[in-house]
Amino acid sequence: MKRVTLLAEVQQDVCRGCKVCEKVCPVYAISVTDRKAKVKEDACRGCTNCESRCPFHAIKMVKREKPFTIGVDASQYDSGKIRELCEKAHLNPEQVICYCVGVRAEEVAAAIMAGAKTPDEISSVTGIRTGCTIECIQPLLRLIQAAGIELKRDENGWQWYGVTPTAWTLPEDVVQKYNKRGFYFEEDKQLLDRVVHTNPKGEEKK
Ligand code: SF4
Ligand code: SF4
């Protein structure tokens, strides 16, 4: 859940149409036509990514006259299915996966169950990835994959980080090779699985 209080505003006389802002917006709220950037006001989630990356300082963040809240209420969805999806992604439903905005795994799972299929669609409805825009991409991609949705690179090649290997997906020969060098993947998996299966009271599911 996020309270959206800021809006990106482009100073048209300063903008040079370089498209950097278009490439870094996590919700595709900004686009360049006729060498000038324009912001879709309703779509902007106030992350400041475009402002901080514009090489010509053409974007300013302004306070919205009418702030609004975005979020998906996970309690409105089947809790068993949410847990199943989160566990498939090796996440606890209660786990905060976007620290900037405070979005939990269960909220992303609910957004996917509501029909969101891409990182930008999920960011738009939950606010995830509208803080630093980087740290939460991996759990977000894991949840999309766990839901059986094929991950596709954006046709322009933007906003794509690729899925990084986890302790659960490493090939056996790699595990064996690094075990000898002091890595403990099996123990890591067991520890992380305990987190996944622990309820908010700290009780482990048997
Ligand atoms: S990054 Fe700045 S200069 Fe480039 S298109 Fe966007 S607003 Fe214009
Ligand atoms: S969501 Fe972020 S990057 Fe996109 S227009 Fe708004 S402030 Fe800029």
CSV table of C-alpha atoms and ligand atoms in Angstrom, one decimal:
chain,number,residue,atom,x,y,z
A,1,MET,CA,0.0,0.0,0.0
A,2,LYS,CA,1.3,3.5,-0.8
A,3,ARG,CA,0.0,7.0,-0.3
A,4,VAL,CA,0.9,8.8,-3.6
A,5,THR,CA,1.5,12.4,-2.7
A,6,LEU,CA,4.0,13.4,-5.4
A,7,LEU,CA,3.7,14.0,-9.1
A,8,ALA,CA,6.4,14.3,-11.7
A,9,GLU,CA,6.2,17.6,-13.7
A,10,VAL,CA,8.2,18.2,-16.8
A,11,GLN,CA,9.5,21.7,-17.6
A,12,GLN,CA,8.8,21.6,-21.3
A,13,ASP,CA,11.3,24.4,-22.2
A,14,VAL,CA,14.1,22.4,-20.5
A,15,CYS,CA,13.3,18.9,-21.8
A,16,ARG,CA,15.5,17.8,-24.7
A,17,GLY,CA,13.5,14.6,-25.6
A,18,CYS,CA,16.4,12.2,-24.7
A,19,LYS,CA,13.9,9.5,-23.3
A,20,VAL,CA,15.9,8.6,-20.2
A,21,CYS,CA,12.8,9.3,-18.1
A,22,GLU,CA,10.7,7.0,-20.3
A,23,LYS,CA,13.1,4.2,-19.8
A,24,VAL,CA,13.4,4.4,-16.0
A,25,CYS,CA,9.7,4.8,-15.1
A,26,PRO,CA,8.6,1.6,-13.4
A,27,VAL,CA,5.0,2.1,-14.4
A,28,TYR,CA,5.4,3.5,-17.9
A,29,ALA,CA,3.8,6.8,-16.8
A,30,ILE,CA,6.0,9.0,-18.8
A,31,SER,CA,6.5,9.0,-22.6
A,32,VAL,CA,8.2,11.2,-25.1
A,33,THR,CA,6.6,12.4,-28.3
A,34,ASP,CA,7.9,15.2,-30.6
A,35,ARG,CA,11.0,15.3,-28.4
A,36,LYS,CA,9.1,16.3,-25.3
A,37,ALA,CA,8.3,14.2,-22.2
A,38,LYS,CA,4.7,14.0,-20.9
A,39,VAL,CA,3.5,12.5,-17.7
A,40,LYS,CA,0.3,10.6,-17.4
A,41,GLU,CA,-0.8,12.1,-14.1
A,42,ASP,CA,-3.1,9.3,-13.0
A,43,ALA,CA,-0.4,6.7,-13.7
A,44,CYS,CA,2.5,8.4,-11.9
A,45,ARG,CA,3.3,6.8,-8.6
A,46,GLY,CA,5.7,9.5,-7.4
A,47,CYS,CA,8.8,7.4,-7.2
A,48,THR,CA,11.2,10.3,-8.3
A,49,ASN,CA,13.2,8.0,-10.6
A,50,CYS,CA,12.7,10.2,-13.6
A,51,GLU,CA,13.5,13.3,-11.7
A,52,SER,CA,16.8,11.9,-10.4
A,53,ARG,CA,17.9,10.4,-13.7
A,54,CYS,CA,17.0,13.3,-16.1
A,55,PRO,CA,20.4,14.5,-17.4
A,56,PHE,CA,19.0,18.0,-18.0
A,57,HIS,CA,17.1,18.5,-14.7
A,58,ALA,CA,13.9,19.0,-16.6
A,59,ILE,CA,11.7,17.2,-14.1
A,60,LYS,CA,10.5,18.4,-10.7
A,61,MET,CA,8.5,16.5,-8.2
A,62,VAL,CA,5.5,18.5,-7.0
A,63,LYS,CA,2.9,17.9,-4.3
A,64,ARG,CA,-0.3,16.5,-5.6
A,65,GLU,CA,-3.4,18.6,-4.9
A,66,LYS,CA,-5.3,15.3,-4.4
A,67,PRO,CA,-3.1,12.6,-3.0
A,68,PHE,CA,-4.5,9.1,-3.2
A,69,THR,CA,-3.7,5.6,-1.9
A,70,ILE,CA,-3.0,2.5,-3.9
A,71,GLY,CA,-2.9,-1.0,-2.6
A,72,VAL,CA,-4.5,-4.4,-2.9
A,73,ASP,CA,-6.3,-5.7,0.2
A,74,ALA,CA,-5.0,-9.3,0.6
A,75,SER,CA,-7.8,-10.1,3.1
A,76,GLN,CA,-10.3,-10.0,0.2
A,77,TYR,CA,-8.6,-13.0,-1.5
A,78,ASP,CA,-8.4,-16.7,-0.6
A,79,SER,CA,-5.8,-16.9,2.1
A,80,GLY,CA,-5.0,-20.5,1.3
A,81,LYS,CA,-4.3,-19.7,-2.4
A,82,ILE,CA,-2.2,-16.7,-1.3
A,83,ARG,CA,-0.1,-18.8,1.0
A,84,GLU,CA,0.3,-21.5,-1.7
A,85,LEU,CA,1.5,-18.9,-4.2
A,86,CYS,CA,3.9,-17.3,-1.8
A,87,GLU,CA,5.4,-20.6,-0.6
A,88,LYS,CA,5.9,-21.6,-4.2
A,89,ALA,CA,8.0,-18.5,-4.6
A,90,HIS,CA,9.8,-19.3,-1.3
A,91,LEU,CA,8.3,-16.3,0.5
A,92,ASN,CA,6.3,-16.0,3.7
A,93,PRO,CA,3.0,-14.1,2.9
A,94,GLU,CA,3.6,-11.8,5.8
A,95,GLN,CA,7.1,-11.0,4.6
A,96,VAL,CA,7.8,-7.4,3.5
A,97,ILE,CA,9.4,-7.6,0.1
A,98,CYS,CA,9.5,-3.9,-0.8
A,99,TYR,CA,11.1,-2.1,2.1
A,100,CYS,CA,10.7,1.4,0.6
A,101,VAL,CA,7.0,1.2,0.3
A,102,GLY,CA,6.2,-1.6,2.8
A,103,VAL,CA,4.6,-4.1,0.4
A,104,ARG,CA,4.2,-7.7,1.7
A,105,ALA,CA,4.4,-10.8,-0.5
A,106,GLU,CA,0.7,-11.5,0.2
A,107,GLU,CA,-0.3,-8.1,-1.4
A,108,VAL,CA,1.6,-8.9,-4.6
A,109,ALA,CA,0.1,-12.4,-4.6
A,110,ALA,CA,-3.4,-10.9,-4.3
A,111,ALA,CA,-2.6,-8.4,-7.2
A,112,ILE,CA,-1.6,-11.4,-9.4
A,113,MET,CA,-4.8,-13.2,-8.4
A,114,ALA,CA,-6.7,-10.1,-9.3
A,115,GLY,CA,-5.2,-10.2,-12.8
A,116,ALA,CA,-1.9,-8.2,-12.8
A,117,LYS,CA,0.7,-10.1,-14.9
A,118,THR,CA,3.7,-7.8,-15.4
A,119,PRO,CA,6.0,-6.0,-12.9
A,120,ASP,CA,4.7,-2.6,-14.1
A,121,GLU,CA,1.0,-3.7,-13.7
A,122,ILE,CA,1.8,-5.0,-10.1
A,123,SER,CA,3.8,-1.8,-9.3
A,124,SER,CA,0.9,0.3,-10.5
A,125,VAL,CA,-1.7,-1.3,-8.2
A,126,THR,CA,0.4,-2.1,-5.1
A,127,GLY,CA,3.2,0.6,-5.2
A,128,ILE,CA,5.9,-2.1,-5.0
A,129,ARG,CA,9.1,-0.9,-6.9
A,130,THR,CA,8.1,2.7,-6.6
A,131,GLY,CA,10.7,3.5,-3.9
A,132,CYS,CA,14.3,2.6,-4.8
A,133,THR,CA,12.8,0.7,-7.8
A,134,ILE,CA,15.5,-2.0,-7.6
A,135,GLU,CA,15.7,-4.1,-4.4
A,136,CYS,CA,12.3,-5.8,-4.7
A,137,ILE,CA,12.4,-6.9,-8.3
A,138,GLN,CA,13.6,-10.4,-7.6
A,139,PRO,CA,10.8,-11.5,-5.2
A,140,LEU,CA,8.4,-9.8,-7.5
A,141,LEU,CA,9.6,-11.8,-10.5
A,142,ARG,CA,9.6,-15.0,-8.4
A,143,LEU,CA,6.0,-14.5,-7.5
A,144,ILE,CA,5.0,-13.9,-11.1
A,145,GLN,CA,6.9,-17.1,-12.1
A,146,ALA,CA,5.3,-19.1,-9.3
A,147,ALA,CA,1.9,-18.1,-10.7
A,148,GLY,CA,2.8,-19.8,-13.9
A,149,ILE,CA,3.1,-16.5,-15.9
A,150,GLU,CA,5.8,-16.4,-18.5
A,151,LEU,CA,8.3,-13.6,-17.8
A,152,LYS,CA,8.8,-11.6,-21.0
A,153,ARG,CA,11.4,-9.0,-21.6
A,154,ASP,CA,9.8,-5.6,-22.5
A,155,GLU,CA,10.0,-5.2,-26.2
A,156,ASN,CA,12.2,-2.1,-25.8
A,157,GLY,CA,14.5,-4.0,-23.4
A,158,TRP,CA,13.8,-1.6,-20.5
A,159,GLN,CA,12.9,-2.3,-16.9
A,160,TRP,CA,14.3,-5.8,-17.0
A,161,TYR,CA,16.8,-7.2,-14.5
A,162,GLY,CA,16.5,-10.9,-15.3
A,163,VAL,CA,15.9,-13.6,-12.7
A,164,THR,CA,18.9,-14.3,-10.6
A,165,PRO,CA,19.6,-17.9,-9.3
A,166,THR,CA,18.6,-18.8,-5.8
A,167,ALA,CA,19.7,-21.6,-3.4
A,168,TRP,CA,16.7,-23.6,-4.8
A,169,THR,CA,17.6,-23.2,-8.5
A,170,LEU,CA,21.4,-23.8,-8.4
A,171,PRO,CA,22.5,-26.8,-10.5
A,172,GLU,CA,23.7,-29.7,-8.3
A,173,ASP,CA,27.3,-29.5,-9.8
A,174,VAL,CA,27.5,-25.9,-8.8
A,175,VAL,CA,26.2,-26.7,-5.3
A,176,GLN,CA,28.8,-29.5,-4.9
A,177,LYS,CA,31.6,-27.4,-6.2
A,178,TYR,CA,30.9,-24.5,-3.8
A,179,ASN,CA,30.1,-26.7,-0.8
A,180,LYS,CA,33.8,-27.6,-0.8
A,181,ARG,CA,34.7,-24.0,-0.6
A,182,GLY,CA,32.6,-23.3,2.5
A,183,PHE,CA,29.2,-22.4,1.1
A,184,TYR,CA,26.2,-24.1,2.8
A,185,PHE,CA,23.4,-23.9,0.4
A,186,GLU,CA,21.4,-26.8,2.0
A,187,GLU,CA,21.5,-25.1,5.4
A,188,ASP,CA,20.6,-21.8,3.8
A,189,LYS,CA,17.5,-23.4,2.2
A,190,GLN,CA,16.5,-25.0,5.5
A,191,LEU,CA,16.8,-21.7,7.3
A,192,LEU,CA,14.9,-19.7,4.7
A,193,ASP,CA,12.2,-22.4,4.5
A,194,ARG,CA,11.7,-22.1,8.2
A,195,VAL,CA,11.0,-18.4,7.7
A,196,VAL,CA,8.6,-19.2,4.8
A,197,HIS,CA,6.6,-21.6,7.1
A,198,THR,CA,6.5,-19.5,10.2
A,199,ASN,CA,3.3,-17.7,11.2
A,200,PRO,CA,3.1,-14.1,12.5
A,201,LYS,CA,3.3,-15.5,16.1
A,202,GLY,CA,6.6,-17.1,15.3
A,203,GLU,CA,5.2,-20.6,15.3
A,204,GLU,CA,6.6,-23.0,12.7
A,205,LYS,CA,4.1,-24.9,10.6
A,206,LYS,CA,4.7,-28.6,11.1
B,1,SF4,S1,15.0,12.6,-19.2
B,1,SF4,FE1,14.6,14.8,-19.0
B,1,SF4,S2,15.4,15.7,-20.9
B,1,SF4,FE2,15.2,13.5,-21.3
B,1,SF4,S3,13.1,13.3,-22.2
B,1,SF4,FE3,12.9,13.0,-20.0
B,1,SF4,S4,12.4,15.0,-19.2
B,1,SF4,FE4,13.2,15.3,-21.2
B,2,SF4,S1,6.2,6.9,-11.5
B,2,SF4,FE1,8.2,7.7,-11.0
B,2,SF4,S2,9.4,7.6,-12.9
B,2,SF4,FE2,7.3,7.4,-13.4
B,2,SF4,S3,6.6,9.5,-13.9
B,2,SF4,FE3,6.1,9.2,-11.8
B,2,SF4,S4,7.9,9.9,-10.6
B,2,SF4,FE4,8.5,9.6,-12.8
